[in-house]
């Protein structure tokens, strides 16, 4: 291990460390624009210059590996002069338009100009101007501000795997361009806004909306897919203005998908902000008292066996627990958290979790995807698959429709029958999995929601046994969920009790007139027509599909407005925190249900959030271990491997990445993205 | 257009494979510059977008990476050029030795300004920076050949001769 001195302090670093990294380890900050720890090294901005004693020219520290005995100076006069020189050159063509630039206040160039910029410019010639480019509905360009660090180009090339950005020309004529105008064809494109160290790439929907110092920051988790990415919600005056990723090395690193980032404009439209009661074919606004009384009356009149409760994709553990407790106290058996009808082994956590862990992808050495498109179902997880392929040549095979995942895939066809061959070991890819030390089998939640979902699950399980996916330190049998609520509902055991109906059974019974009362907690990804003749209560934050035939609409809170716990696809509980109170008369989900139970005359055994969380902890202790992976779940038997497979091939489960839930369907930005992709 | 067969037909295919043979098989992309040069020579001295994309396909490179190279290197042309690409050096040694006169001669003889192509498609005139032959300034590069120690009249005479030869 080489030892070097940085500003006179000796430090020992690992072989191959760059001077910049060594300086960071020594606690010395080095200014930079082009260098980014998650991208390849470009070495083109020159801002990170340092001096090496005995070397005549300053070094670009980001690209210089440490050698033993190096003496580095970062605060000498030469270094200061060199950096001032670089800054002066960068500012030659950079416009002085900070007052009208959205990056203002959170701009690397602005910050570093404070330390290295000259007070007055010596430049008297014309500045260059660059035509703006059309990067689509999410990324606004002001290309005259670009300093050509190429972070955006490298991100799209390396992380997103969509090499659509490039540098055209050279020297003064150099420009960043997109391959096609109108759209970047990546679900991760918004991250280039965070990466841009200047105001060349800014957020289009957030343009001129706020200054960073006016915003309140709320650390929370994303619920628009099941990865559970760490986010920061920036709000002002009771409105979410933007969502940014936070670093969580085990999940999203520092990226988030475009839907998670940009769907938040949907939070302020089509909202339920007061209770409504259906009357004479229309809705009438009513008070909470009247609405709860109407629900209580109908619920008391309904027979428990003709009553059902269904939970959607977005509720947190607290709301789901309160609804399940309320219903079970009344003897209702038909309570289900799986609105998609997914077949999971009841009570077997290994059958619904991504058991390998998202970070486990970094260890995987062979992957089989079954009926899943991770690029659309969880873009940040797909980025890990891509990196693993780039760094270690990860072999990936897929049973399902052919789509571009941004890495090479061995296509095994979309027919489910190939699972039998794989499970029997007669398919060549079974050997690849068997030879792998850390084989990973990823089953899509969509594959389990087919009529033969139990057979698919059972065959995947049998294959897992045959190739030995579970070892002492590894369980490669993994289910990739698409909705933020599903794993949590399953951990809580919210499935029908004996004799109860599951989601499919509820819909069928409702169509046949066999239900008196249905309670939909944000259940929107179903056919609402089924509930046309049933007394239906819809509790949620948007007047979306589930509200269409409801008799009572109860306004709940969205994920940015209530404290709620979500369990991601790994089974990891994380807490969402409210950035502001819900709009109008809307209330947190659990409070509505506590009030309803009181109205029914049979109060729930908790009246506070803490009480409710204690109840959850008592039932499922690991759900209280926030941010922790759950204890390893044994690969107990589940599924029905000997059942009959459907002839139907696996289908794409997310035909429209941008619109998958009530929030994203209400978002004008997401609609614009869907149009841009369709037009391109 | 995709694949090597259409891009480099006939004997060019051997030339392309010979170029590829100079690099390790795992690093086919290293051959991109000589292959672009070969492609440019076979496509009238410039690289149409479809040819650029085809070179990318041939080497397994994203077309954006190939386009970057084409715009970076001044010896690749992404717009059509005449059969004779007349590159007049204007850097200091040539300028001191009369490159202005040489350029004026070319302009008058061809009736076009730098950056333009004659209507018959024969000549494209451009100004370039140092060609590295300062000892024999002023210098003009026409296609692969250097023409040294020129003056306005010799420039005009050469262009006149060429046009005459092409007309015959």
CSV table of N, CA and C in Angstrom, one decimal, chain B residues 39-139:
chain,number,residue,atom,x,y,z
B,39,UNK,N,-14.0,4.0,-45.1
B,39,UNK,CA,-15.3,4.3,-45.6
B,39,UNK,C,-15.5,5.6,-46.3
B,40,UNK,N,-14.8,6.6,-45.7
B,40,UNK,CA,-14.9,7.9,-46.3
B,40,UNK,C,-14.3,7.9,-47.8
B,41,UNK,N,-13.2,7.2,-48.0
B,41,UNK,CA,-12.6,7.1,-49.3
B,41,UNK,C,-13.6,6.4,-50.3
B,42,UNK,N,-14.4,5.5,-49.8
B,42,UNK,CA,-15.3,4.8,-50.7
B,42,UNK,C,-16.6,5.5,-50.9
B,43,UNK,N,-16.8,6.6,-50.1
B,43,UNK,CA,-18.1,7.2,-50.2
B,43,UNK,C,-18.0,8.7,-50.6
B,44,UNK,N,-17.1,8.9,-51.6
B,44,UNK,CA,-17.0,10.3,-52.2
B,44,UNK,C,-16.3,11.3,-51.3
B,45,UNK,N,-15.5,10.8,-50.4
B,45,UNK,CA,-14.7,11.7,-49.6
B,45,UNK,C,-15.5,12.3,-48.4
B,46,UNK,N,-16.6,11.8,-48.1
B,46,UNK,CA,-17.3,12.2,-46.9
B,46,UNK,C,-18.1,11.1,-46.3
B,47,UNK,N,-18.6,11.3,-45.1
B,47,UNK,CA,-19.3,10.2,-44.4
B,47,UNK,C,-20.8,10.5,-44.2
B,48,UNK,N,-21.6,10.0,-45.0
B,48,UNK,CA,-23.1,10.2,-44.8
B,48,UNK,C,-23.5,9.5,-43.5
B,49,UNK,N,-24.5,10.0,-42.8
B,49,UNK,CA,-24.9,9.5,-41.5
B,49,UNK,C,-25.1,7.9,-41.5
B,50,UNK,N,-25.7,7.4,-42.6
B,50,UNK,CA,-25.9,6.0,-42.7
B,50,UNK,C,-24.6,5.2,-42.7
B,51,UNK,N,-23.6,5.8,-43.3
B,51,UNK,CA,-22.3,5.1,-43.3
B,51,UNK,C,-21.7,5.1,-41.9
B,52,UNK,N,-21.8,6.3,-41.2
B,52,UNK,CA,-21.3,6.4,-39.8
B,52,UNK,C,-22.0,5.3,-39.0
B,53,UNK,N,-23.3,5.2,-39.1
B,53,UNK,CA,-24.0,4.2,-38.3
B,53,UNK,C,-23.6,2.8,-38.6
B,54,UNK,N,-23.3,2.6,-39.9
B,54,UNK,CA,-22.9,1.3,-40.3
B,54,UNK,C,-21.6,0.9,-39.8
B,55,UNK,N,-20.7,1.9,-39.7
B,55,UNK,CA,-19.3,1.6,-39.1
B,55,UNK,C,-19.5,1.2,-37.6
B,56,UNK,N,-20.4,1.9,-37.0
B,56,UNK,CA,-20.7,1.6,-35.6
B,56,UNK,C,-21.3,0.2,-35.4
B,57,UNK,N,-22.2,-0.2,-36.3
B,57,UNK,CA,-22.8,-1.5,-36.3
B,57,UNK,C,-21.7,-2.6,-36.5
B,58,UNK,N,-20.8,-2.3,-37.5
B,58,UNK,CA,-19.8,-3.2,-37.9
B,58,UNK,C,-18.9,-3.5,-36.7
B,59,UNK,N,-18.7,-2.5,-35.8
B,59,UNK,CA,-17.7,-2.6,-34.7
B,59,UNK,C,-18.4,-2.9,-33.4
B,60,UNK,N,-19.8,-2.9,-33.4
B,60,UNK,CA,-20.5,-3.0,-32.1
B,60,UNK,C,-20.4,-1.8,-31.3
B,61,UNK,N,-20.3,-0.6,-31.9
B,61,UNK,CA,-20.2,0.6,-31.1
B,61,UNK,C,-21.5,1.4,-31.2
B,62,UNK,N,-22.0,2.1,-30.2
B,62,UNK,CA,-23.2,2.9,-30.3
B,62,UNK,C,-22.9,4.0,-31.4
B,63,UNK,N,-23.9,4.3,-32.2
B,63,UNK,CA,-23.6,5.3,-33.3
B,63,UNK,C,-23.2,6.6,-32.8
B,64,UNK,N,-23.7,7.0,-31.6
B,64,UNK,CA,-23.3,8.3,-31.0
B,64,UNK,C,-21.8,8.4,-30.8
B,65,UNK,N,-21.2,7.3,-30.4
B,65,UNK,CA,-19.7,7.3,-30.2
B,65,UNK,C,-19.0,7.5,-31.5
B,66,UNK,N,-19.5,6.9,-32.6
B,66,UNK,CA,-18.8,7.1,-33.8
B,66,UNK,C,-19.0,8.5,-34.4
B,67,UNK,N,-20.3,9.0,-34.2
B,67,UNK,CA,-20.5,10.4,-34.6
B,67,UNK,C,-19.6,11.4,-33.9
B,68,UNK,N,-19.4,11.2,-32.6
B,68,UNK,CA,-18.5,12.1,-31.9
B,68,UNK,C,-17.1,12.1,-32.6
B,69,UNK,N,-16.6,11.0,-33.0
B,69,UNK,CA,-15.3,10.9,-33.6
B,69,UNK,C,-15.3,11.7,-34.9
B,70,UNK,N,-16.3,11.4,-35.7
B,70,UNK,CA,-16.4,12.1,-37.0
B,70,UNK,C,-16.4,13.6,-36.9
B,71,UNK,N,-17.1,14.1,-35.9
B,71,UNK,CA,-17.1,15.6,-35.7
B,71,UNK,C,-15.9,16.1,-35.0
B,72,UNK,N,-15.1,15.2,-34.3
B,72,UNK,CA,-13.9,15.7,-33.6
B,72,UNK,C,-12.8,15.8,-34.5
B,73,UNK,N,-12.6,14.9,-35.4
B,73,UNK,CA,-11.4,14.9,-36.3
B,73,UNK,C,-11.7,15.7,-37.5
B,74,UNK,N,-10.8,16.6,-37.8
B,74,UNK,CA,-11.0,17.5,-39.0
B,74,UNK,C,-10.8,16.8,-40.3
B,75,UNK,N,-10.2,15.6,-40.3
B,75,UNK,CA,-10.0,14.9,-41.6
B,75,UNK,C,-11.2,14.1,-42.0
B,76,UNK,N,-12.2,14.0,-41.1
B,76,UNK,CA,-13.5,13.4,-41.5
B,76,UNK,C,-14.5,14.5,-41.8
B,77,UNK,N,-15.3,14.2,-42.8
B,77,UNK,CA,-16.3,15.2,-43.3
B,77,UNK,C,-17.7,14.7,-43.2
B,78,UNK,N,-18.5,15.4,-42.5
B,78,UNK,CA,-19.9,14.9,-42.3
B,78,UNK,C,-20.8,15.6,-43.3
B,79,UNK,N,-20.2,16.4,-44.3
B,79,UNK,CA,-21.0,16.9,-45.3
B,79,UNK,C,-20.3,16.7,-46.6
B,80,UNK,N,-21.0,16.7,-47.8
B,80,UNK,CA,-20.3,16.3,-49.0
B,80,UNK,C,-19.2,17.3,-49.4
B,81,UNK,N,-18.1,16.8,-49.9
B,81,UNK,CA,-17.0,17.7,-50.4
B,81,UNK,C,-16.8,17.4,-51.9
B,82,UNK,N,-16.1,18.3,-52.5
B,82,UNK,CA,-15.8,18.1,-54.0
B,82,UNK,C,-14.8,17.0,-54.2
B,83,UNK,N,-14.6,16.7,-55.4
B,83,UNK,CA,-13.7,15.6,-55.7
B,83,UNK,C,-12.3,16.0,-55.3
B,84,UNK,N,-12.0,17.4,-55.4
B,84,UNK,CA,-10.7,17.9,-54.9
B,84,UNK,C,-11.0,18.8,-53.7
B,85,UNK,N,-10.4,18.4,-52.6
B,85,UNK,CA,-10.6,19.1,-51.3
B,85,UNK,C,-9.3,20.0,-51.2
B,86,UNK,N,-9.5,21.3,-51.4
B,86,UNK,CA,-8.4,22.2,-51.4
B,86,UNK,C,-8.3,22.8,-50.0
B,87,UNK,N,-7.2,22.5,-49.3
B,87,UNK,CA,-7.1,23.0,-47.9
B,87,UNK,C,-5.9,23.9,-47.8
B,88,UNK,N,-6.2,25.2,-47.7
B,88,UNK,CA,-5.2,26.2,-47.7
B,88,UNK,C,-4.8,26.5,-46.2
B,89,UNK,N,-3.5,26.3,-46.0
B,89,UNK,CA,-3.0,26.6,-44.6
B,89,UNK,C,-2.9,28.1,-44.4
B,90,UNK,N,-3.3,28.5,-43.2
B,90,UNK,CA,-3.3,30.0,-43.0
B,90,UNK,C,-2.5,30.3,-41.7
B,91,UNK,N,-1.9,29.3,-41.1
B,91,UNK,CA,-1.1,29.5,-39.9
B,91,UNK,C,0.1,30.4,-40.2
B,92,UNK,N,0.7,30.9,-39.1
B,92,UNK,CA,1.6,32.0,-39.2
B,92,UNK,C,2.7,31.9,-40.3
B,93,UNK,N,3.5,30.7,-40.3
B,93,UNK,CA,4.6,30.7,-41.3
B,93,UNK,C,4.0,30.8,-42.8
B,94,UNK,N,2.9,30.1,-43.0
B,94,UNK,CA,2.3,30.2,-44.4
B,94,UNK,C,1.8,31.6,-44.6
B,95,UNK,N,1.2,32.2,-43.6
B,95,UNK,CA,0.7,33.5,-43.8
B,95,UNK,C,1.8,34.5,-44.1
B,96,UNK,N,2.9,34.4,-43.4
B,96,UNK,CA,4.1,35.3,-43.6
B,96,UNK,C,4.6,35.1,-45.0
B,97,UNK,N,4.5,33.9,-45.5
B,97,UNK,CA,5.0,33.6,-46.9
B,97,UNK,C,4.0,33.7,-48.0
B,98,UNK,N,2.8,34.3,-47.6
B,98,UNK,CA,1.9,34.6,-48.7
B,98,UNK,C,0.7,33.7,-48.9
B,99,UNK,N,0.2,33.1,-47.8
B,99,UNK,CA,-1.0,32.3,-48.0
B,99,UNK,C,-2.2,33.1,-48.4
B,100,UNK,N,-2.2,34.4,-48.0
B,100,UNK,CA,-3.4,35.2,-48.4
B,100,UNK,C,-3.5,35.2,-49.9
B,101,UNK,N,-2.4,35.4,-50.6
B,101,UNK,CA,-2.3,35.4,-52.0
B,101,UNK,C,-2.8,34.1,-52.6
B,102,UNK,N,-2.3,33.0,-52.0
B,102,UNK,CA,-2.7,31.7,-52.5
B,102,UNK,C,-4.2,31.5,-52.4
B,103,UNK,N,-4.7,31.9,-51.2
B,103,UNK,CA,-6.2,31.7,-51.0
B,103,UNK,C,-6.9,32.6,-52.0
B,104,UNK,N,-6.4,33.9,-52.2
B,104,UNK,CA,-7.1,34.7,-53.1
B,104,UNK,C,-7.1,34.1,-54.5
B,105,UNK,N,-6.0,33.5,-54.9
B,105,UNK,CA,-5.9,32.9,-56.2
B,105,UNK,C,-6.9,31.8,-56.4
B,106,UNK,N,-7.1,31.0,-55.3
B,106,UNK,CA,-8.0,29.9,-55.4
B,106,UNK,C,-9.4,30.4,-55.4
B,107,UNK,N,-9.7,31.4,-54.7
B,107,UNK,CA,-11.1,32.0,-54.7
B,107,UNK,C,-11.4,32.5,-56.0
B,108,UNK,N,-10.5,33.2,-56.6
B,108,UNK,CA,-10.8,33.8,-57.9
B,108,UNK,C,-11.0,32.7,-59.0
B,109,UNK,N,-10.1,31.8,-59.0
B,109,UNK,CA,-10.1,30.7,-60.0
B,109,UNK,C,-11.4,29.9,-59.9
B,110,UNK,N,-11.8,29.6,-58.6
B,110,UNK,CA,-12.9,28.7,-58.4
B,110,UNK,C,-14.3,29.5,-58.3
B,111,UNK,N,-14.2,30.8,-58.0
B,111,UNK,CA,-15.4,31.6,-57.8
B,111,UNK,C,-16.2,31.2,-56.6
B,112,UNK,N,-15.5,30.7,-55.6
B,112,UNK,CA,-16.2,30.3,-54.3
B,112,UNK,C,-15.4,30.9,-53.1
B,113,UNK,N,-16.1,31.0,-52.0
B,113,UNK,CA,-15.5,31.4,-50.8
B,113,UNK,C,-15.1,30.2,-50.0
B,114,UNK,N,-14.1,30.3,-49.0
B,114,UNK,CA,-13.8,29.1,-48.2
B,114,UNK,C,-15.0,28.5,-47.5
B,115,UNK,N,-15.1,27.2,-47.5
B,115,UNK,CA,-16.2,26.5,-47.0
B,115,UNK,C,-17.2,26.1,-48.0
B,116,UNK,N,-17.0,26.6,-49.3
B,116,UNK,CA,-18.0,26.3,-50.3
B,116,UNK,C,-17.5,25.3,-51.3
B,117,UNK,N,-18.4,24.8,-52.1
B,117,UNK,CA,-18.0,23.8,-53.1
B,117,UNK,C,-18.5,24.3,-54.5
B,118,UNK,N,-17.7,24.1,-55.5
B,118,UNK,CA,-18.1,24.6,-56.8
B,118,UNK,C,-19.3,23.9,-57.3
B,119,UNK,N,-20.2,24.6,-58.1
B,119,UNK,CA,-21.5,24.0,-58.5
B,119,UNK,C,-21.3,22.7,-59.2
B,120,UNK,N,-20.1,22.5,-59.9
B,120,UNK,CA,-19.9,21.2,-60.6
B,120,UNK,C,-19.5,20.1,-59.7
B,121,UNK,N,-19.3,20.4,-58.4
B,121,UNK,CA,-18.9,19.4,-57.4
B,121,UNK,C,-17.5,19.0,-57.5
B,122,UNK,N,-16.7,19.7,-58.2
B,122,UNK,CA,-15.3,19.3,-58.4
B,122,UNK,C,-14.4,19.7,-57.2
B,123,UNK,N,-14.6,21.0,-56.8
B,123,UNK,CA,-13.7,21.6,-55.8
B,123,UNK,C,-14.4,22.0,-54.5
B,124,UNK,N,-13.8,21.7,-53.4
B,124,UNK,CA,-14.2,22.3,-52.2
B,124,UNK,C,-13.0,23.1,-51.6
B,125,UNK,N,-13.2,24.3,-51.2
B,125,UNK,CA,-12.1,25.1,-50.7
B,125,UNK,C,-12.3,25.4,-49.2
B,126,UNK,N,-11.3,25.0,-48.4
B,126,UNK,CA,-11.4,25.4,-47.0
B,126,UNK,C,-10.0,25.9,-46.5
B,127,UNK,N,-10.1,26.7,-45.4
B,127,UNK,CA,-8.9,27.1,-44.8
B,127,UNK,C,-8.6,26.2,-43.6
B,128,UNK,N,-7.3,25.9,-43.4
B,128,UNK,CA,-7.0,25.0,-42.3
B,128,UNK,C,-5.8,25.5,-41.5
B,129,UNK,N,-5.6,25.0,-40.3
B,129,UNK,CA,-4.5,25.4,-39.5
B,129,UNK,C,-3.3,24.5,-39.9
B,130,UNK,N,-2.2,24.7,-39.2
B,130,UNK,CA,-0.9,24.2,-39.7
B,130,UNK,C,-0.9,22.8,-40.2
B,131,UNK,N,-0.4,22.6,-41.4
B,131,UNK,CA,-0.3,21.3,-42.0
B,131,UNK,C,1.1,20.6,-41.7
B,132,UNK,N,1.9,21.3,-41.0
B,132,UNK,CA,3.2,20.7,-40.5
B,132,UNK,C,4.2,20.6,-41.6
B,133,UNK,N,4.2,21.5,-42.6
B,133,UNK,CA,5.2,21.5,-43.6
B,133,UNK,C,5.7,23.0,-43.8
B,134,UNK,N,6.0,23.6,-42.7
B,134,UNK,CA,6.3,25.1,-42.6
B,134,UNK,C,7.6,25.4,-43.4
B,135,UNK,N,8.5,24.4,-43.5
B,135,UNK,CA,9.7,24.7,-44.2
B,135,UNK,C,9.5,25.1,-45.7
B,136,UNK,N,8.4,24.6,-46.2
B,136,UNK,CA,8.1,24.8,-47.6
B,136,UNK,C,6.8,25.7,-47.8
B,137,UNK,N,6.6,26.6,-46.8
B,137,UNK,CA,5.4,27.4,-46.8
B,137,UNK,C,5.5,28.3,-48.1
B,138,UNK,N,4.3,28.8,-48.6
B,138,UNK,CA,3.0,28.4,-48.1
B,138,UNK,C,2.5,27.0,-48.7
B,139,UNK,N,1.7,26.4,-48.0
B,139,UNK,CA,1.4,25.0,-48.3
B,139,UNK,C,-0.1,24.9,-48.5
